[in-house]
Amino acid sequence: MTAAEQEPVLEPVAARYAWWLGLPAERTADRDVPPEQVWAMPVVLRMEKSAPPSRTPLLEAAAAAALAVCLHGDARPGGPWYEALHTWTSGHIRKVARRARGAHWDAVQELPGVTMEVDGAQARALLPCRVGDLPREVSRLQISGSDLPADEPGPAPGDRPVLLLNPGVTMSAGKAAAQVGHATMLLAALLDSARLAAWAVQHYRCYVRVAEAEQWARSTAALARPHEAWNEHGLVAVRDAGFTEVEPGTVTVVARRA
């Protein structure tokens, strides 16, 4: 049994993005929806001016936080978060990353969501809503200026899922944070219940790495046969809709289960 069969919030994610499994999918297009009516998950990145985080831990924190919101106890049917999350996952799982520091970071801690910390870097994923209904604590935050220099985290161990970033695409930290958040959600939707339970014990932590060119070529070649790529290698791709920074259809992340 897959996680999506047990987690109603994730079921639409599997149906929409894992089309190769033959799942029923409502392929609604929201490009013509007025911007203020689009549903999105705000992901707030803590970026203190005096002590900015390293890029990789920040992305890993954002990836875990986005999934943790979806699998929170309040996200179950009948819970206070369920309707908003299910409405969001039933469409395109858009995320908008914003940066915060000081009192503004403290303010978003009061909003429904989950904060994750990795090696001192912090990110908070919030309950999705219509863009036009963003709380003031979020709408006043900046989207731009969320970039961070590349770091060298070293090889990824094999005890957690690994999210490989496309080495041929330049993304701001904010854009990359949204993409790795998509990746953890898609991975979780496809995992069996035992693997998902084991991941939950790790608080949905993962490793984010920029792929080596040859590694990326092998992974994307395998994904030409997506069903086999998942069943045999545990690989799944995030393809961007192309609203910001990259061309539509660009594979931004290849996720690999542990």
Short mmCIF file of C-alpha atoms in Angstrom, two decimals:
data_model
loop_
_atom_site.label_atom_id
_atom_site.label_comp_id
_atom_site.label_asym_id
_atom_site.label_seq_id
_atom_site.Cartn_x
_atom_site.Cartn_y
_atom_site.Cartn_z
CA MET A 1 0.00 0.00 0.00
CA THR A 2 1.36 3.41 -0.93
CA ALA A 3 1.33 6.39 1.37
CA ALA A 4 -1.10 8.17 -0.93
CA GLU A 5 -3.68 5.44 -0.29
CA GLN A 6 -3.44 6.15 3.44
CA GLU A 7 -2.86 9.91 3.34
CA PRO A 8 -5.77 11.69 1.61
CA VAL A 9 -3.80 14.95 1.35
CA LEU A 10 -1.13 13.18 -0.74
CA GLU A 11 -3.50 11.19 -2.94
CA PRO A 12 -4.05 14.01 -5.47
CA VAL A 13 -0.28 14.54 -5.66
CA ALA A 14 0.32 10.96 -6.73
CA ALA A 15 -2.58 11.07 -9.18
CA ARG A 16 -1.41 14.28 -10.84
CA TYR A 17 2.35 13.85 -10.91
CA ALA A 18 2.78 10.07 -11.11
CA TRP A 19 0.70 9.75 -14.26
CA TRP A 20 2.85 6.79 -15.34
CA LEU A 21 1.28 4.69 -12.58
CA GLY A 22 -2.02 4.88 -14.42
CA LEU A 23 -3.74 6.72 -11.56
CA PRO A 24 -6.81 8.84 -12.25
CA ALA A 25 -5.82 12.47 -12.48
CA GLU A 26 -7.74 15.70 -12.91
CA ARG A 27 -5.31 17.69 -15.00
CA THR A 28 -6.73 21.08 -14.27
CA ALA A 29 -4.81 24.04 -15.64
CA ASP A 30 -4.63 27.12 -13.45
CA ARG A 31 -2.58 29.37 -15.70
CA ASP A 32 -5.71 31.40 -16.47
CA VAL A 33 -6.72 31.79 -12.84
CA PRO A 34 -6.26 35.36 -11.54
CA PRO A 35 -3.02 35.50 -9.55
CA GLU A 36 -4.76 36.39 -6.30
CA GLN A 37 -6.95 33.27 -6.60
CA VAL A 38 -4.06 30.82 -7.02
CA TRP A 39 -3.42 28.52 -4.07
CA ALA A 40 0.16 28.29 -2.83
CA MET A 41 2.13 27.13 0.18
CA PRO A 42 4.31 29.87 1.66
CA VAL A 43 7.77 28.62 2.62
CA VAL A 44 9.59 31.12 4.81
CA LEU A 45 13.38 30.95 4.91
CA ARG A 46 15.17 32.40 7.91
CA MET A 47 17.96 34.61 6.57
CA GLU A 48 19.42 36.73 9.33
CA LYS A 49 21.61 39.49 7.93
CA SER A 50 24.33 39.04 10.54
CA ALA A 51 24.46 35.24 10.27
CA PRO A 52 23.03 33.93 6.99
CA PRO A 53 22.52 30.16 6.76
CA SER A 54 24.41 27.83 4.44
CA ARG A 55 22.51 27.01 1.29
CA THR A 56 22.34 23.21 1.54
CA PRO A 57 21.06 22.97 5.15
CA LEU A 58 18.46 25.64 4.36
CA LEU A 59 17.17 23.66 1.39
CA GLU A 60 17.09 20.48 3.45
CA ALA A 61 15.09 22.26 6.15
CA ALA A 62 12.61 23.59 3.57
CA ALA A 63 12.20 20.15 1.97
CA ALA A 64 11.38 18.54 5.31
CA ALA A 65 9.07 21.34 6.45
CA ALA A 66 6.89 21.25 3.32
CA LEU A 67 6.21 17.54 3.74
CA ALA A 68 5.78 17.77 7.51
CA VAL A 69 2.86 20.18 7.03
CA CYS A 70 1.14 17.69 4.72
CA LEU A 71 1.56 14.81 7.16
CA HIS A 72 0.85 16.74 10.35
CA GLY A 73 -1.86 15.37 12.63
CA ASP A 74 -4.01 18.42 11.83
CA ALA A 75 -3.87 17.49 8.12
CA ARG A 76 -5.93 14.31 8.57
CA PRO A 77 -9.60 14.30 7.46
CA GLY A 78 -11.60 16.21 10.01
CA GLY A 79 -8.54 18.11 11.19
CA PRO A 80 -8.32 21.91 11.03
CA TRP A 81 -5.75 21.86 8.21
CA TYR A 82 -7.33 19.21 6.00
CA GLU A 83 -9.60 21.28 3.78
CA ALA A 84 -6.95 23.85 2.91
CA LEU A 85 -4.30 21.22 2.20
CA HIS A 86 -6.58 18.99 0.15
CA THR A 87 -7.80 21.96 -1.91
CA TRP A 88 -4.17 22.89 -2.60
CA THR A 89 -2.90 19.39 -3.45
CA SER A 90 -5.88 18.86 -5.73
CA GLY A 91 -4.40 21.53 -8.00
CA HIS A 92 -0.82 22.43 -8.82
CA ILE A 93 1.31 22.27 -5.68
CA ARG A 94 2.73 25.75 -6.03
CA LYS A 95 5.01 27.10 -3.35
CA VAL A 96 6.29 30.63 -2.86
CA ALA A 97 9.46 31.08 -0.82
CA ARG A 98 9.97 34.29 1.13
CA ARG A 99 12.76 35.39 3.42
CA ALA A 100 12.46 36.68 6.95
CA ARG A 101 14.65 37.79 9.81
CA GLY A 102 14.31 39.11 13.33
CA ALA A 103 10.81 40.08 14.42
CA HIS A 104 9.35 39.11 11.04
CA TRP A 105 10.64 35.56 11.49
CA ASP A 106 9.21 35.45 15.00
CA ALA A 107 5.83 36.61 13.69
CA VAL A 108 5.40 33.77 11.20
CA GLN A 109 5.97 31.24 14.00
CA GLU A 110 2.48 32.12 15.21
CA LEU A 111 0.88 31.05 11.91
CA PRO A 112 -0.23 27.44 11.23
CA GLY A 113 2.74 25.49 9.87
CA VAL A 114 5.89 23.57 10.72
CA THR A 115 9.43 24.84 11.29
CA MET A 116 12.40 22.59 10.58
CA GLU A 117 16.03 23.20 11.47
CA VAL A 118 19.07 21.58 9.86
CA ASP A 119 22.56 22.47 11.04
CA GLY A 120 21.37 25.84 12.30
CA ALA A 121 19.37 26.71 9.16
CA GLN A 122 15.64 27.16 9.63
CA ALA A 123 12.64 27.12 7.30
CA ARG A 124 8.94 27.23 8.07
CA ALA A 125 6.30 25.86 5.70
CA LEU A 126 2.85 27.33 6.26
CA LEU A 127 -0.67 26.18 5.59
CA PRO A 128 -1.52 26.87 1.92
CA CYS A 129 -4.04 29.54 1.02
CA ARG A 130 -5.07 31.75 -1.88
CA VAL A 131 -2.32 34.22 -2.70
CA GLY A 132 -4.80 37.04 -2.23
CA ASP A 133 -5.52 35.82 1.30
CA LEU A 134 -1.95 35.68 2.56
CA PRO A 135 -1.65 36.84 6.16
CA ARG A 136 0.03 40.22 6.50
CA GLU A 137 2.90 38.56 8.37
CA VAL A 138 3.69 36.72 5.11
CA SER A 139 2.67 39.21 2.41
CA ARG A 140 5.05 41.83 3.76
CA LEU A 141 8.04 39.50 3.39
CA GLN A 142 10.38 39.80 0.42
CA ILE A 143 10.53 37.13 -2.29
CA SER A 144 13.64 38.49 -3.96
CA GLY A 145 17.06 38.45 -2.38
CA SER A 146 16.82 34.85 -1.22
CA ASP A 147 20.01 33.70 -2.90
CA LEU A 148 22.96 32.18 -1.10
CA PRO A 149 26.40 31.14 -2.31
CA ALA A 150 27.03 27.52 -3.23
CA ASP A 151 28.51 25.35 -0.51
CA GLU A 152 30.29 22.00 -0.45
CA PRO A 153 28.31 19.57 1.72
CA GLY A 154 30.22 16.46 0.59
CA PRO A 155 28.83 13.09 -0.55
CA ALA A 156 25.35 12.14 0.66
CA PRO A 157 25.08 9.05 2.88
CA GLY A 158 22.49 6.46 1.94
CA ASP A 159 20.35 6.46 5.07
CA ARG A 160 17.88 9.12 3.86
CA PRO A 161 16.29 10.15 0.58
CA VAL A 162 18.55 12.20 -1.68
CA LEU A 163 17.32 15.15 -3.76
CA LEU A 164 19.58 15.85 -6.74
CA LEU A 165 19.44 19.37 -8.16
CA ASN A 166 19.85 19.90 -11.89
CA PRO A 167 23.51 20.98 -12.40
CA GLY A 168 22.65 22.77 -15.64
CA VAL A 169 20.04 25.12 -14.20
CA THR A 170 20.65 28.17 -12.03
CA MET A 171 18.03 28.63 -9.32
CA SER A 172 17.87 31.06 -6.43
CA ALA A 173 17.72 29.51 -2.99
CA GLY A 174 14.04 30.43 -2.85
CA LYS A 175 13.26 28.69 -6.13
CA ALA A 176 15.29 25.64 -5.14
CA ALA A 177 13.49 25.51 -1.79
CA ALA A 178 10.16 25.26 -3.58
CA GLN A 179 11.46 22.53 -5.87
CA VAL A 180 12.84 20.32 -3.11
CA GLY A 181 9.55 20.77 -1.26
CA HIS A 182 7.77 19.36 -4.34
CA ALA A 183 10.24 16.47 -4.36
CA THR A 184 9.66 15.34 -0.79
CA MET A 185 5.90 15.44 -1.30
CA LEU A 186 6.09 13.33 -4.44
CA LEU A 187 8.45 10.86 -2.82
CA ALA A 188 6.18 10.51 0.20
CA ALA A 189 3.12 9.97 -1.97
CA LEU A 190 4.79 7.06 -3.76
CA LEU A 191 6.49 5.34 -0.82
CA ASP A 192 4.89 2.32 0.79
CA SER A 193 3.56 2.81 4.30
CA ALA A 194 6.52 1.08 5.99
CA ARG A 195 9.09 3.29 4.24
CA LEU A 196 7.08 6.41 5.01
CA ALA A 197 6.82 5.45 8.68
CA ALA A 198 10.58 4.98 8.83
CA TRP A 199 11.09 8.38 7.22
CA ALA A 200 8.73 9.98 9.71
CA VAL A 201 11.00 8.79 12.52
CA GLN A 202 13.75 10.83 10.83
CA HIS A 203 11.42 13.89 10.76
CA TYR A 204 11.42 13.69 6.93
CA ARG A 205 15.05 14.72 6.76
CA CYS A 206 16.78 14.29 3.42
CA TYR A 207 20.02 15.18 1.68
CA VAL A 208 20.11 17.86 -1.02
CA ARG A 209 23.00 17.82 -3.45
CA VAL A 210 23.79 19.35 -6.82
CA ALA A 211 24.18 16.36 -9.13
CA GLU A 212 27.42 15.64 -10.95
CA ALA A 213 26.97 15.91 -14.72
CA GLU A 214 27.35 12.17 -15.33
CA GLN A 215 25.11 11.31 -12.39
CA TRP A 216 22.44 13.64 -13.74
CA ALA A 217 22.69 12.16 -17.22
CA ARG A 218 22.26 8.61 -15.86
CA SER A 219 19.32 9.59 -13.67
CA THR A 220 17.43 11.47 -16.35
CA ALA A 221 18.07 8.69 -18.87
CA ALA A 222 16.50 6.21 -16.45
CA LEU A 223 13.51 8.52 -16.02
CA ALA A 224 12.67 8.12 -19.69
CA ARG A 225 10.94 4.97 -18.39
CA PRO A 226 9.41 6.46 -15.22
CA HIS A 227 7.62 3.36 -13.99
CA GLU A 228 10.83 1.32 -14.14
CA ALA A 229 12.86 4.20 -12.72
CA TRP A 230 10.66 4.22 -9.63
CA ASN A 231 10.22 0.47 -9.18
CA GLU A 232 13.84 -0.48 -9.87
CA HIS A 233 15.83 2.55 -8.74
CA GLY A 234 13.48 4.58 -6.52
CA LEU A 235 13.80 7.65 -8.75
CA VAL A 236 11.17 10.28 -9.47
CA ALA A 237 11.48 13.66 -11.18
CA VAL A 238 10.17 17.14 -10.43
CA ARG A 239 9.30 18.97 -13.64
CA ASP A 240 8.74 22.68 -13.24
CA ALA A 241 5.69 24.41 -14.65
CA GLY A 242 7.87 27.30 -15.75
CA PHE A 243 6.17 30.17 -13.94
CA THR A 244 9.48 31.57 -12.64
CA GLU A 245 13.22 31.29 -13.35
CA VAL A 246 13.23 28.13 -15.54
CA GLU A 247 11.63 26.98 -18.76
CA PRO A 248 8.39 24.96 -18.58
CA GLY A 249 9.03 21.23 -18.34
CA THR A 250 12.53 21.59 -16.93
CA VAL A 251 13.52 18.72 -14.65
CA THR A 252 14.73 20.61 -11.60
CA VAL A 253 15.12 17.76 -9.11
CA VAL A 254 15.57 14.00 -9.27
CA ALA A 255 14.57 12.46 -5.95
CA ARG A 256 15.84 9.08 -4.83
CA ARG A 257 14.29 7.11 -1.99
CA ALA A 258 16.50 5.76 0.77
#
